[in-house]
XYZ file of C-alpha atoms in Angstrom:
316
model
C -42.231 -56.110 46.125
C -41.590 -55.256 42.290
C -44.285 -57.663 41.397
C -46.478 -57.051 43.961
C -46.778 -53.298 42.996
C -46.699 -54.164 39.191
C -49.891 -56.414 39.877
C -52.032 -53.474 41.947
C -50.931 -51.046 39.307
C -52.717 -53.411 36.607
C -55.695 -52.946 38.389
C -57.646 -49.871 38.243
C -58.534 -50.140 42.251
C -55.399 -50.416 42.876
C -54.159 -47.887 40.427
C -56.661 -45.020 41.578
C -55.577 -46.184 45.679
C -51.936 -46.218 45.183
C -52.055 -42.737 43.422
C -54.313 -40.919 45.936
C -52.136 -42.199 48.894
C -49.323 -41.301 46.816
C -50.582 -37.631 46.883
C -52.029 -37.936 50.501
C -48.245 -38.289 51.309
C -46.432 -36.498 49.479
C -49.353 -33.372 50.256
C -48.704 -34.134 54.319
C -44.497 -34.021 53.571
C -45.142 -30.602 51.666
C -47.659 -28.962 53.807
C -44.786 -29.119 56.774
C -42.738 -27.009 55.021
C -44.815 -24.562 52.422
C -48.346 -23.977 52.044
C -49.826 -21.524 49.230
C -50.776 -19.011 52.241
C -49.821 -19.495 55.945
C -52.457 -21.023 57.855
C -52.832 -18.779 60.683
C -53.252 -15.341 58.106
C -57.037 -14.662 58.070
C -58.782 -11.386 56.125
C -62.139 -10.662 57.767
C -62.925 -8.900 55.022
C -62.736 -11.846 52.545
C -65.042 -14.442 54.402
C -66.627 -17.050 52.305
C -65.494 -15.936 49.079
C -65.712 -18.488 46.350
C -62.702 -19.773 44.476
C -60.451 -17.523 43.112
C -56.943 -17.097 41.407
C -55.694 -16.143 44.787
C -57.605 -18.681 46.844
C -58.184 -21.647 44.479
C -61.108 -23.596 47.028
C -62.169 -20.299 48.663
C -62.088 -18.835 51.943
C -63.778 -19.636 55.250
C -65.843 -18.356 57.856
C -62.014 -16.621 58.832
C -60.946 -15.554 55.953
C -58.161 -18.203 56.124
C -57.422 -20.201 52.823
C -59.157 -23.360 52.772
C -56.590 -24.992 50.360
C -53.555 -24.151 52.843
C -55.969 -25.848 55.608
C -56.589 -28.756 53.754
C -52.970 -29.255 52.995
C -52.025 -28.703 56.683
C -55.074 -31.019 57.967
C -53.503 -33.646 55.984
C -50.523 -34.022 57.901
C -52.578 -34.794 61.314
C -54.943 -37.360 59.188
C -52.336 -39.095 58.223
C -50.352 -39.443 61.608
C -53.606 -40.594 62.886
C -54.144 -43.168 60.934
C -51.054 -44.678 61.165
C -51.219 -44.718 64.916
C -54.384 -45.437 65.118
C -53.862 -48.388 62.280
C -50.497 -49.054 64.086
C -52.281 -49.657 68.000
C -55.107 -51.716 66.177
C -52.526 -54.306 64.558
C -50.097 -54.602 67.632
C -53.523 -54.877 70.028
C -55.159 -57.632 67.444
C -52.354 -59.475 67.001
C -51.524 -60.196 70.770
C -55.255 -60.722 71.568
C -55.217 -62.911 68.404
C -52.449 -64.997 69.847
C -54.070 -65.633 72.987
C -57.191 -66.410 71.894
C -55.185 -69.766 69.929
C -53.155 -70.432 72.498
C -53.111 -74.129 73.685
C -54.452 -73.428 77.194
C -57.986 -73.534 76.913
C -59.586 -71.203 79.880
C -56.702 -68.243 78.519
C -58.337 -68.535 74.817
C -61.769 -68.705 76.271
C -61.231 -65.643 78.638
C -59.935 -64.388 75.931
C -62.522 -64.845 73.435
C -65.600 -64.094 76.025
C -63.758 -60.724 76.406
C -63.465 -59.415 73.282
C -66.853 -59.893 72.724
C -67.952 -57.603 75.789
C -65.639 -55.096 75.167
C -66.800 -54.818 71.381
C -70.052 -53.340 73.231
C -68.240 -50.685 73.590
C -68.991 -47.852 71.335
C -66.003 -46.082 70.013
C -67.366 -42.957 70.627
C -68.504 -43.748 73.847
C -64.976 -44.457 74.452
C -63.643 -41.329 73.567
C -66.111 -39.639 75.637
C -64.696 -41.126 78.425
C -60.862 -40.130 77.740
C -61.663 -37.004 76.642
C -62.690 -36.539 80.274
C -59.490 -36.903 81.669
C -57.450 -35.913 78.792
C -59.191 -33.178 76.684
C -59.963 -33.014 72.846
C -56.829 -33.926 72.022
C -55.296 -36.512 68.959
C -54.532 -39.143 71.249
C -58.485 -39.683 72.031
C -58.730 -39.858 68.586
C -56.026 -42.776 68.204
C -56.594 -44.928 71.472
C -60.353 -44.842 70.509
C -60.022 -45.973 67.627
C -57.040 -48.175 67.928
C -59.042 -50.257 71.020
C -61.801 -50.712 68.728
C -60.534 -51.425 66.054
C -58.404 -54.003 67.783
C -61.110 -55.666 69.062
C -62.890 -56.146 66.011
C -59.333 -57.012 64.360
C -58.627 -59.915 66.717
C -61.945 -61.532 65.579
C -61.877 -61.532 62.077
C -58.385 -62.881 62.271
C -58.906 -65.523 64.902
C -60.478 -68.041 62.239
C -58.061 -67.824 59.910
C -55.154 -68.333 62.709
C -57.049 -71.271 64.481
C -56.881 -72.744 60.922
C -53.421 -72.281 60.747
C -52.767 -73.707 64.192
C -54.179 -76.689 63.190
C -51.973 -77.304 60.224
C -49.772 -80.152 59.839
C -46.834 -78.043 59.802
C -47.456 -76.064 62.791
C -48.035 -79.550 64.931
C -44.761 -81.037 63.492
C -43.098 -77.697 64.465
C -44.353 -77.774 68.108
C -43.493 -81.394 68.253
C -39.859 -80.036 67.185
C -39.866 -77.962 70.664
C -40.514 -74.610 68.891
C -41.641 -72.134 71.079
C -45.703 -70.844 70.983
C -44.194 -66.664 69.963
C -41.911 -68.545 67.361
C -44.101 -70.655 65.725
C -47.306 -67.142 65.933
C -44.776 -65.080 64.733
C -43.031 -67.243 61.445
C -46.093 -69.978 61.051
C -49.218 -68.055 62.015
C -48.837 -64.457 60.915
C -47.769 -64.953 57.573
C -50.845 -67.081 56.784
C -53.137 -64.453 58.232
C -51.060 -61.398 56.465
C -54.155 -61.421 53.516
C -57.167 -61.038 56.226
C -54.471 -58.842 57.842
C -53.839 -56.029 55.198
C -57.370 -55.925 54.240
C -58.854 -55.249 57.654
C -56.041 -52.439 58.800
C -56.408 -50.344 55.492
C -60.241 -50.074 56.236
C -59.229 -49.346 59.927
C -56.887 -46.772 58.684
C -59.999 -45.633 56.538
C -62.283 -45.342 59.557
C -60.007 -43.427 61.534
C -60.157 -40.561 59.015
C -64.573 -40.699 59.190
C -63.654 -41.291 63.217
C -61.720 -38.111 63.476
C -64.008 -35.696 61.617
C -66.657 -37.444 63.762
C -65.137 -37.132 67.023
C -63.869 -33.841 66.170
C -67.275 -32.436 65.718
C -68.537 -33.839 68.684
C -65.952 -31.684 70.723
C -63.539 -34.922 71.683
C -61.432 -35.145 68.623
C -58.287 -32.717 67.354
C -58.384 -29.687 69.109
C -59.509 -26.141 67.130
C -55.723 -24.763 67.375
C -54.901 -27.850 64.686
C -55.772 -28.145 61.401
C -57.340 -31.645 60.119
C -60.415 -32.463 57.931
C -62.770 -32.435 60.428
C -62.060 -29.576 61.433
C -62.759 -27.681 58.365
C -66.224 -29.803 58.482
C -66.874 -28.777 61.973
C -66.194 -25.146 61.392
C -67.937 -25.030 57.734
C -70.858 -27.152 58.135
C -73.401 -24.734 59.843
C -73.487 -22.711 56.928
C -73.969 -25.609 54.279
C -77.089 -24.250 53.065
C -75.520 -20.646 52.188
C -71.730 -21.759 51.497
C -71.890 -25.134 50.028
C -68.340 -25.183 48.519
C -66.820 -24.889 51.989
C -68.525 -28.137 52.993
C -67.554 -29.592 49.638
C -63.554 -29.768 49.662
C -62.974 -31.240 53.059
C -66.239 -33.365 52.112
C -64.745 -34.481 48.784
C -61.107 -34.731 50.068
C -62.183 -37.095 53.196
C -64.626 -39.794 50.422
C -61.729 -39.818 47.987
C -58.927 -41.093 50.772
C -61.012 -43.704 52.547
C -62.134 -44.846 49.452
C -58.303 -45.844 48.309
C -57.818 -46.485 51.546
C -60.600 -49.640 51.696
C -59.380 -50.343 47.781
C -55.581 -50.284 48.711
C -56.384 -53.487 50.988
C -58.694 -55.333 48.747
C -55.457 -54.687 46.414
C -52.942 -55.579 48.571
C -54.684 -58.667 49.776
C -54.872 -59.819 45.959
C -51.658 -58.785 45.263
C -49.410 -61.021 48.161
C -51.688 -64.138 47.556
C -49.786 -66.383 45.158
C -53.140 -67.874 44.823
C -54.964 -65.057 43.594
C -52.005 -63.613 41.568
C -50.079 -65.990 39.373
C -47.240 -63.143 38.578
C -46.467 -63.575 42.308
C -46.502 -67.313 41.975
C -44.246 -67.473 39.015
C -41.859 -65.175 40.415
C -41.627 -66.934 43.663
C -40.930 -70.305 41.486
C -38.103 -68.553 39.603
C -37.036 -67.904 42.627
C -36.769 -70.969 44.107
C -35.307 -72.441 41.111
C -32.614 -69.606 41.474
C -31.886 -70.883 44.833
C -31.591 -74.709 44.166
C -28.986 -73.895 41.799
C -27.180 -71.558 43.143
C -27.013 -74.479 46.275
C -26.166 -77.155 43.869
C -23.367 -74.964 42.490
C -22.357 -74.125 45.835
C -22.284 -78.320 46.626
C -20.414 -78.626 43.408
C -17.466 -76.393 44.163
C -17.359 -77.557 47.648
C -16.823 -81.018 46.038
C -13.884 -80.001 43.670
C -12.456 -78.267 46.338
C -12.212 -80.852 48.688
C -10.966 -82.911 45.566
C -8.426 -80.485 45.040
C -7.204 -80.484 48.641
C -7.300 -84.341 48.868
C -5.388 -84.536 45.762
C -2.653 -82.109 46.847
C -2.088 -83.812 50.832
C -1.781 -86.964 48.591
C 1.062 -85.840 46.565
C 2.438 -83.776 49.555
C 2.262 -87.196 51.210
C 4.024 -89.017 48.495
């Protein structure tokens, strides 16, 4: 892990990604606890005001602090985007493994599936749960989570059917290994690159999903702060108040930007191919290991010596 972060710091994607998601977090841990004014306190008298030593980004249409907002919105971002990112991977992967499974007319169903349900607009889909369910933040993250699924499980699919065919994962079901055994330690790991890449831009879409969604009326509801809400509220009145449009704006570019750069980073990064620090280090440590075994071997040796030595003199 050490080297892995050492090699995205050296790059200057993966510098500028790590930091902003570094702030992202630490922002959404903060804004729980403190923000510079409470979100709910609102001064109809100070309505759009520009930025100012006692509101640094302004006010809004409210008179609430669009700072405090921002920092509160940040929290819900961020818990939808790992949901969403979190439903996406466990959906992909299980479609994934049933698309390679050995049974043909399963992987076929399978496949055939997939494709018709990637029809399926995601906003389409949250139309249709918010019809049941509301505007609420689970539209938001089983929208996007099915989609993104979907579109996970074939991008992925390649890769794994290249893995299945492997040398190693024949001699391994020839061994009696079970099919969830051999996906899980033989097929996952060698799709973990495609993986990392396509869940950070997921996790990236979310964020452009919820403002989306949100100002269609089916996303987070008005009572909770997130980015696209202060979009939604702030973006009739563009062309008079620009700089309320700008922060959320600017905030929302700069986080799925290091979102989409974190995975082309981290996709670099855990590929011994692409980064020889990682390969060197796992050679040390594999060197590391064969001695320490050999040294283990060795004393085992002496000390059956030893023993064998003393039963013979016991014996004499």
């Amino acid at each position: 892990m050490r080297v892995v972060l050492a090699s995205m710091w050296g790059k200057a994607s993966g510098r500028y990604s790590l930091i902003v998601l570094a702030i992202w977090i630490l922002v959404s841990l903060v804004s729980r606890f403190w923000t510079p004014i409470p979100i709910w306190t609102t001064d109809g008298y100070r309505i759009w005001q520009a930025p100012s030593r006692a509101h640094l980004l302004g006010t809004d249409g409210t008179g609430a602090d669009i700072l405090s907002w921002l920092m509160a919105g940040s929290a819900t971002n961020l818990a939808i985007s790992l949901l969403a990112v979190l439903l996406s991977g466990v959906l992909g992967l299980l479609l994934v493994m049933a698309m390679v499974s050995r049974r043909s007319g399963v992987s076929q169903t399978v496949v055939v599936l997939v494709d018709a349900l990637m029809s399926l607009p995601t906003v389409l889909l949250a139309l249709i749960l918010a019809v049941p369910l509301g505007p609420s933040i689970a539209v938001v993250v089983v929208a996007c989570g099915f989609g993104y699924g979907l579109n996970l499980a074939r991008i992925v699919r390649p890769q794994a059917l290249l893995a299945a065919e492997s040398d190693y994962v024949q001699s391994a079901r020839h061994s009696g290994v079970g099919s969830f055994r051999i996906f899980c330690t033989h097929l996952v790991p060698n799709v973990i690159p495609v993986l990392c890449v396509q869940l950070s831009m997921s996790a990236g879409t979310s964020v452009l999903a919820e403002a989306g969604l949100t100002y269609l009326g089916v996303g987070v509801p008005s009572g909770l702060p997130s980015w696209g809400h202060s979009l939604t509220t702030s973006v009739k009145f563009i062309n008079v108040f620009p700089l309320t449009v700008l922060w959320p704006g600017l905030v929302v570019t700069m986080v799925v930007v290091a979102l989409n750069l974190f995975g082309d980073a981290l996709r670099d990064a855990i590929d011994p191919v692409t980064n020889p620090r990682l390969r060197a280090a796992v050679a040390v440590a594999g060197r590391s290991t064969l001695q320490s075994g050999q040294s283990d071997d060795a004393d085992h040796h002496v000390e059956n010596a030893v023993h064998t030595g003393e039963g013979g003199q016991s014996c004499r």
